[in-house]
Amino acid sequence: MSTPTIPDTCPRCDTHEVSLLTESPVPGRWSMYLCGVCFYSWRSTEPGYATDPATYPAAFKIDPVDIPKMPVVPSIPARRA
């Protein structure tokens, strides 16, 4: 069993902080990767438009400079009794 090749570039933000998040319980089926900058995650079995920075949809690209300026999503309020 070989170690999966970790992509060197995030498809969404084009940074190079990609790490292996997890692997399939069935060895060799798929690997899941995570970007440490924009937190985009993807499986190795997804189509190229979701995994290749060159073909990832421009409308969904994120500039890492803009991340700190993005609004914080509010937490879900507690259930009423």
Coordinates of N, CA and C in Angstrom, one line a residue, residues 66-72:
D66 N -8.7 38.1 1.2 CA -10.1 38.4 1.6 C -10.7 37.6 2.7
I67 N -10.0 36.5 3.1 CA -10.6 35.6 4.1 C -10.8 36.4 5.4
P68 N -9.8 37.1 5.9 CA -10.0 37.8 7.2 C -11.2 38.8 7.2
K69 N -11.5 39.3 6.0 CA -12.6 40.3 5.9 C -13.9 39.7 5.7
M70 N -14.0 38.4 5.6 CA -15.3 37.7 5.4 C -16.1 37.7 6.7
P71 N -17.4 37.9 6.6 CA -18.3 37.9 7.8 C -18.2 36.5 8.5
V72 N -18.3 36.6 9.8 CA -18.4 35.4 10.6 C -19.8 34.9 10.6

